[in-house]
Amino acid sequence: RAFLYFLALLWCFLAVAILADIFMCSIEKITSKTRKVRVADSSVPEGFKQIEIKVWNDTVANLSLLAMGTSAPEILLSVIEIVGNNFYSGTLGPGTIVGSAAFNLLVISAICMMSIPTGEIRRINNFKVFLVTAFSCVFAYVWLIITLIAVSPGVIEIWEAIVTLLFFPLLIIIAFIAEKNFCIKQKPKREDSGVVGISLTRDAEEQQALEEPHHGHSDMYKVSFQDLAMVEDLPEEEAAKIAARKIAENEHHNSGWYRINAIRGMSGGKRVIPTIYDRVKLPEEDGENDLAKTFDHSEGGTKPVVEFTASSVAVLENEGKVRVGIRRSGRKDAAVSVRVETINGTALAGSDYKHFDEVIQFGANEILRQVFIEIVDDFEWEPDEFFFVKLANVPDETPNFELGKLAICQVTIINDDEPGTLDFARPSIVAKESSRLIRVPIQRTGGADGHVSVKWKTKDMTAFSGKDFEGGEGELKFDNGETNKTITIPLFSSNKPERDDSFQIELLETTGGAKLGKLTKTIVTIVNDEGRILKCYMLSSVLILNQRCDEKLLLFSEFNGLVSRIVNLTFGNLDGLALDDDSYINQFRNAMNVNGGDIESATFLDYILHFLTFVWKIIFAFVPPVGMGGGWPAFIISLGLIGFLTALIGDLASLFGCLIGLEDSITAITLVALGTSMPDTFASKTAAIMERYADSSIGNVTGSNSVNVFLGLGLPWVIASIYWNVKGEQFEVPVGSLGLSVVLYTVAAVTALTILIIRRNVGVFGKGELGGPVPGKIACAIIFVLLWVLYVVISALQAQKVI
């Protein structure tokens, strides 16, 4: 019976963790709400620009809503226990709060110290806020000693309960003041955000950088995209997963983001850090990369090779269907079956196109096949969107075949409900002097309805009109449904042995309701290609290719398209890593599939955890999606369900302790405290490794420990003290083992925080709270763990009346 109760307890811990995932995502939705404000800016015609700022301050959100997210089980357990116990004080709730605080500060900090790679350190960035929360997490338990032992031993009066609860908003106010430096005069200094809890949205500067086409992902991570494109025989989809993981790892996240990822890892759910294969190695930075390498997929013609006829296709939204060609090469004398399926990008299956997943048969000596994918015309304007069509092997297919280089095709759906936006397809173009003509592509995006036109003119730079090229101005007209046109400019020959002259083309004004896009200017560089190597500039990297110029330009174009497809696939992967679900359909799909449907990346452990938590996932999928009602319905309902499960955990823990002969106080500081702290353990370890600073790993522990006391004990004490005061009696709280537990934790907390401050300022420890030289971090970690062991052992001996 004890073993069955233990399994039931663990199963309920997993359920609470899944609910905490929903709860944290709802908090992210609530705290990410923004409002637009106008800021004076003389550089723009309007004289001002609009920027979005967050309604919630990070520190306020972290110490209020986040505290409920990370500590909801402990807080609710304390409230439910006291109400369910006829307003008599219990031992399970308070014991869990103190035991969880000890485990968080001592054991989690020790794990974070040891998890930092050798030679690296992590420092707390926003040290002022950390000092406030560190002082508070000690003061909170000193206050418990004062109220339980000194002022009114064994009795909690109304004023003591109210003051305990009021310390919670006071902590938020003081932390906010410390963050804003209202009481400290200092020179302005730019620092990274050092919030102590959750801030899952990007700040304004980072968001702007990601939205700009030339300063976003493609620019910030251009080395990764280019290197991935150079890896021989690396599938584009896998390259995109690698790039998405690198982006996710390099961006700043806080404890809430890591906690959600840890919870999903514990339940086999959809992770926010993509899983990739470790077998891929990128090219070394030094040395030349040979892009001309080819790979014979057919192994000398002995195997069939299947791939798409084109790497990308485009279709107008009103055409209804898009045709995608598939070709076979290599061995052709046998029948071959290949699976063709669609993958979401910015276009979503169901709303933008009909999902396609079929097995296509190639007969003997059949070379070409076509598939038709239905496009949904919704008669509403929206930006041009894309999705992907993927080829995959069919299990047990005979003969075996190989996928070619074009195993993924990008399909762009061009919206035709608006006139569209006109701009250049590329910011710069390389032109060969021998071609005598340069064709500059103009693209029409965001709509293709009606007849539109755009005026253009050239501007001399190092190349001059009439001498190097035939410049001037003109007008380019687009017919209804036309999305691509070119400006043709004649080039003149030159006697220069080597030439590198440039001129500019600018788009001026449009007609027919069309708008100008962001790329209204392009630079054309004329090079002499006779007897010299053509220099192609791609993503700020020079690719020197020792072949004929025509082959170089073709290879450059293919490589550019490959990088572009990897970038778009990466964006699709990042969109798929969104924390919240916007509909019940997606919510149930993620609940019913291991790893949120990403089966290829799922491990054996993911399948086991998914099986164990499947029932809970289906039940909790009925909670309103986080995207509904600004996150508040999910917040309220998930909080209520956490309360229900917490009450169940309390009963199971008491029964389990009774069956094996343990007091509730011992069960609380060990089993229940560890069960509620497991997600924080995994989250803090991941945050310590991935983040530049220690705020998201141990900086949030001190704030959480303070809030546990002020809310987890203050709220039930206020309820119970008022109840007994109305009845004319006092609210009695036996000191017993709780008093000794609080004293032990206070001593351990002061010791641990002192060690952290010493580590920050002493060179032998690397001057960082986490990591540093191996001997120092091992010694500190051992001290922290020993402090926790002593706390548990002494508390248990006192509870069993041995001492």
PDB file of N, CA, C and O in Angstrom, residues 723-758:
ATOM      1  N   TYR A 723     -10.812  34.130  11.646  1.00  0.00           N
ATOM      2  CA  TYR A 723     -11.846  33.148  12.005  1.00  0.00           C
ATOM      3  C   TYR A 723     -11.893  32.936  13.521  1.00  0.00           C
ATOM      4  O   TYR A 723     -12.973  32.971  14.137  1.00  0.00           O
ATOM      5  N   TRP A 724     -10.729  32.723  14.130  1.00  0.00           N
ATOM      6  CA  TRP A 724     -10.718  32.459  15.567  1.00  0.00           C
ATOM      7  C   TRP A 724     -10.995  33.719  16.381  1.00  0.00           C
ATOM      8  O   TRP A 724     -11.572  33.635  17.466  1.00  0.00           O
ATOM      9  N   ASN A 725     -10.616  34.878  15.851  1.00  0.00           N
ATOM     10  CA  ASN A 725     -10.915  36.121  16.565  1.00  0.00           C
ATOM     11  C   ASN A 725     -12.411  36.376  16.604  1.00  0.00           C
ATOM     12  O   ASN A 725     -12.941  36.865  17.616  1.00  0.00           O
ATOM     13  N   VAL A 726     -13.104  36.058  15.500  1.00  0.00           N
ATOM     14  CA  VAL A 726     -14.563  36.207  15.480  1.00  0.00           C
ATOM     15  C   VAL A 726     -15.203  35.287  16.522  1.00  0.00           C
ATOM     16  O   VAL A 726     -16.205  35.647  17.166  1.00  0.00           O
ATOM     17  N   LYS A 727     -14.627  34.121  16.736  1.00  0.00           N
ATOM     18  CA  LYS A 727     -15.142  33.182  17.731  1.00  0.00           C
ATOM     19  C   LYS A 727     -14.653  33.509  19.139  1.00  0.00           C
ATOM     20  O   LYS A 727     -14.987  32.794  20.091  1.00  0.00           O
ATOM     21  N   GLY A 728     -13.858  34.588  19.271  1.00  0.00           N
ATOM     22  CA  GLY A 728     -13.379  34.992  20.589  1.00  0.00           C
ATOM     23  C   GLY A 728     -12.218  34.170  21.090  1.00  0.00           C
ATOM     24  O   GLY A 728     -11.956  34.152  22.301  1.00  0.00           O
ATOM     25  N   GLU A 729     -11.529  33.480  20.200  1.00  0.00           N
ATOM     26  CA  GLU A 729     -10.389  32.664  20.607  1.00  0.00           C
ATOM     27  C   GLU A 729      -9.142  33.084  19.834  1.00  0.00           C
ATOM     28  O   GLU A 729      -9.182  33.928  18.933  1.00  0.00           O
ATOM     29  N   GLN A 730      -8.012  32.484  20.211  1.00  0.00           N
ATOM     30  CA  GLN A 730      -6.737  32.787  19.547  1.00  0.00           C
ATOM     31  C   GLN A 730      -6.363  31.684  18.566  1.00  0.00           C
ATOM     32  O   GLN A 730      -6.746  30.523  18.732  1.00  0.00           O
ATOM     33  N   PHE A 731      -5.641  32.106  17.544  1.00  0.00           N
ATOM     34  CA  PHE A 731      -5.167  31.149  16.542  1.00  0.00           C
ATOM     35  C   PHE A 731      -3.828  30.582  17.020  1.00  0.00           C
ATOM     36  O   PHE A 731      -2.823  31.280  17.055  1.00  0.00           O
ATOM     37  N   GLU A 732      -3.838  29.313  17.403  1.00  0.00           N
ATOM     38  CA  GLU A 732      -2.647  28.691  17.965  1.00  0.00           C
ATOM     39  C   GLU A 732      -1.844  27.980  16.865  1.00  0.00           C
ATOM     40  O   GLU A 732      -2.404  27.242  16.042  1.00  0.00           O
ATOM     41  N   VAL A 733      -0.554  28.217  16.866  1.00  0.00           N
ATOM     42  CA  VAL A 733       0.374  27.561  15.936  1.00  0.00           C
ATOM     43  C   VAL A 733       1.478  26.933  16.770  1.00  0.00           C
ATOM     44  O   VAL A 733       2.402  27.622  17.213  1.00  0.00           O
ATOM     45  N   PRO A 734       1.398  25.644  17.029  1.00  0.00           N
ATOM     46  CA  PRO A 734       2.435  24.990  17.838  1.00  0.00           C
ATOM     47  C   PRO A 734       3.808  25.180  17.199  1.00  0.00           C
ATOM     48  O   PRO A 734       3.992  24.956  16.000  1.00  0.00           O
ATOM     49  N   VAL A 735       4.751  25.577  18.036  1.00  0.00           N
ATOM     50  CA  VAL A 735       6.107  25.826  17.527  1.00  0.00           C
ATOM     51  C   VAL A 735       6.719  24.512  17.078  1.00  0.00           C
ATOM     52  O   VAL A 735       7.099  24.345  15.923  1.00  0.00           O
ATOM     53  N   GLY A 736       6.802  23.538  17.949  1.00  0.00           N
ATOM     54  CA  GLY A 736       7.268  22.191  17.640  1.00  0.00           C
ATOM     55  C   GLY A 736       8.426  22.140  16.674  1.00  0.00           C
ATOM     56  O   GLY A 736       9.408  22.881  16.780  1.00  0.00           O
ATOM     57  N   SER A 737       8.301  21.243  15.696  1.00  0.00           N
ATOM     58  CA  SER A 737       9.379  21.042  14.732  1.00  0.00           C
ATOM     59  C   SER A 737       9.491  22.202  13.754  1.00  0.00           C
ATOM     60  O   SER A 737      10.557  22.424  13.173  1.00  0.00           O
ATOM     61  N   LEU A 738       8.398  22.963  13.562  1.00  0.00           N
ATOM     62  CA  LEU A 738       8.458  24.086  12.625  1.00  0.00           C
ATOM     63  C   LEU A 738       9.437  25.150  13.108  1.00  0.00           C
ATOM     64  O   LEU A 738      10.204  25.702  12.316  1.00  0.00           O
ATOM     65  N   GLY A 739       9.427  25.420  14.410  1.00  0.00           N
ATOM     66  CA  GLY A 739      10.340  26.433  14.948  1.00  0.00           C
ATOM     67  C   GLY A 739      11.796  26.058  14.725  1.00  0.00           C
ATOM     68  O   GLY A 739      12.599  26.877  14.287  1.00  0.00           O
ATOM     69  N   LEU A 740      12.156  24.801  15.034  1.00  0.00           N
ATOM     70  CA  LEU A 740      13.540  24.364  14.821  1.00  0.00           C
ATOM     71  C   LEU A 740      13.885  24.368  13.339  1.00  0.00           C
ATOM     72  O   LEU A 740      14.989  24.762  12.948  1.00  0.00           O
ATOM     73  N   SER A 741      12.926  23.945  12.484  1.00  0.00           N
ATOM     74  CA  SER A 741      13.176  23.924  11.048  1.00  0.00           C
ATOM     75  C   SER A 741      13.465  25.323  10.519  1.00  0.00           C
ATOM     76  O   SER A 741      14.372  25.521   9.688  1.00  0.00           O
ATOM     77  N   VAL A 742      12.722  26.304  10.992  1.00  0.00           N
ATOM     78  CA  VAL A 742      12.935  27.686  10.552  1.00  0.00           C
ATOM     79  C   VAL A 742      14.297  28.196  11.018  1.00  0.00           C
ATOM     80  O   VAL A 742      15.026  28.847  10.268  1.00  0.00           O
ATOM     81  N   VAL A 743      14.662  27.897  12.278  1.00  0.00           N
ATOM     82  CA  VAL A 743      15.967  28.336  12.795  1.00  0.00           C
ATOM     83  C   VAL A 743      17.101  27.700  11.984  1.00  0.00           C
ATOM     84  O   VAL A 743      18.062  28.369  11.595  1.00  0.00           O
ATOM     85  N   LEU A 744      16.986  26.398  11.707  1.00  0.00           N
ATOM     86  CA  LEU A 744      18.026  25.711  10.934  1.00  0.00           C
ATOM     87  C   LEU A 744      18.156  26.294   9.527  1.00  0.00           C
ATOM     88  O   LEU A 744      19.261  26.510   9.029  1.00  0.00           O
ATOM     89  N   TYR A 745      17.013  26.542   8.900  1.00  0.00           N
ATOM     90  CA  TYR A 745      17.078  27.112   7.548  1.00  0.00           C
ATOM     91  C   TYR A 745      17.718  28.493   7.580  1.00  0.00           C
ATOM     92  O   TYR A 745      18.519  28.827   6.698  1.00  0.00           O
ATOM     93  N   THR A 746      17.361  29.317   8.570  1.00  0.00           N
ATOM     94  CA  THR A 746      17.908  30.674   8.641  1.00  0.00           C
ATOM     95  C   THR A 746      19.426  30.639   8.751  1.00  0.00           C
ATOM     96  O   THR A 746      20.138  31.389   8.055  1.00  0.00           O
ATOM     97  N   VAL A 747      19.956  29.771   9.601  1.00  0.00           N
ATOM     98  CA  VAL A 747      21.415  29.649   9.750  1.00  0.00           C
ATOM     99  C   VAL A 747      22.042  29.190   8.432  1.00  0.00           C
ATOM    100  O   VAL A 747      23.060  29.733   7.976  1.00  0.00           O
ATOM    101  N   ALA A 748      21.416  28.186   7.784  1.00  0.00           N
ATOM    102  CA  ALA A 748      21.949  27.683   6.512  1.00  0.00           C
ATOM    103  C   ALA A 748      21.872  28.737   5.417  1.00  0.00           C
ATOM    104  O   ALA A 748      22.800  28.874   4.601  1.00  0.00           O
ATOM    105  N   ALA A 749      20.789  29.509   5.395  1.00  0.00           N
ATOM    106  CA  ALA A 749      20.634  30.539   4.365  1.00  0.00           C
ATOM    107  C   ALA A 749      21.673  31.634   4.512  1.00  0.00           C
ATOM    108  O   ALA A 749      22.266  32.083   3.523  1.00  0.00           O
ATOM    109  N   VAL A 750      21.914  32.089   5.749  1.00  0.00           N
ATOM    110  CA  VAL A 750      22.934  33.125   5.970  1.00  0.00           C
ATOM    111  C   VAL A 750      24.301  32.611   5.544  1.00  0.00           C
ATOM    112  O   VAL A 750      25.077  33.323   4.890  1.00  0.00           O
ATOM    113  N   THR A 751      24.601  31.358   5.885  1.00  0.00           N
ATOM    114  CA  THR A 751      25.892  30.768   5.495  1.00  0.00           C
ATOM    115  C   THR A 751      26.017  30.684   3.973  1.00  0.00           C
ATOM    116  O   THR A 751      27.048  31.059   3.401  1.00  0.00           O
ATOM    117  N   ALA A 752      24.974  30.217   3.313  1.00  0.00           N
ATOM    118  CA  ALA A 752      25.019  30.043   1.856  1.00  0.00           C
ATOM    119  C   ALA A 752      25.139  31.376   1.140  1.00  0.00           C
ATOM    120  O   ALA A 752      25.940  31.526   0.203  1.00  0.00           O
ATOM    121  N   LEU A 753      24.367  32.370   1.554  1.00  0.00           N
ATOM    122  CA  LEU A 753      24.425  33.677   0.903  1.00  0.00           C
ATOM    123  C   LEU A 753      25.772  34.349   1.132  1.00  0.00           C
ATOM    124  O   LEU A 753      26.293  35.039   0.247  1.00  0.00           O
ATOM    125  N   THR A 754      26.344  34.153   2.308  1.00  0.00           N
ATOM    126  CA  THR A 754      27.683  34.696   2.578  1.00  0.00           C
ATOM    127  C   THR A 754      28.716  34.072   1.633  1.00  0.00           C
ATOM    128  O   THR A 754      29.582  34.761   1.087  1.00  0.00           O
ATOM    129  N   ILE A 755      28.610  32.757   1.427  1.00  0.00           N
ATOM    130  CA  ILE A 755      29.537  32.075   0.513  1.00  0.00           C
ATOM    131  C   ILE A 755      29.366  32.614  -0.915  1.00  0.00           C
ATOM    132  O   ILE A 755      30.349  32.832  -1.631  1.00  0.00           O
ATOM    133  N   LEU A 756      28.132  32.845  -1.332  1.00  0.00           N
ATOM    134  CA  LEU A 756      27.894  33.372  -2.681  1.00  0.00           C
ATOM    135  C   LEU A 756      28.518  34.757  -2.856  1.00  0.00           C
ATOM    136  O   LEU A 756      29.111  35.065  -3.895  1.00  0.00           O
ATOM    137  N   ILE A 757      28.387  35.606  -1.842  1.00  0.00           N
ATOM    138  CA  ILE A 757      28.966  36.951  -1.929  1.00  0.00           C
ATOM    139  C   ILE A 757      30.490  36.870  -1.923  1.00  0.00           C
ATOM    140  O   ILE A 757      31.180  37.618  -2.641  1.00  0.00           O
ATOM    141  N   ILE A 758      31.054  35.956  -1.115  1.00  0.00           N
ATOM    142  CA  ILE A 758      32.512  35.770  -1.119  1.00  0.00           C
ATOM    143  C   ILE A 758      32.975  35.304  -2.491  1.00  0.00           C
ATOM    144  O   ILE A 758      33.982  35.791  -3.026  1.00  0.00           O
TER     145      ILE A 758
END
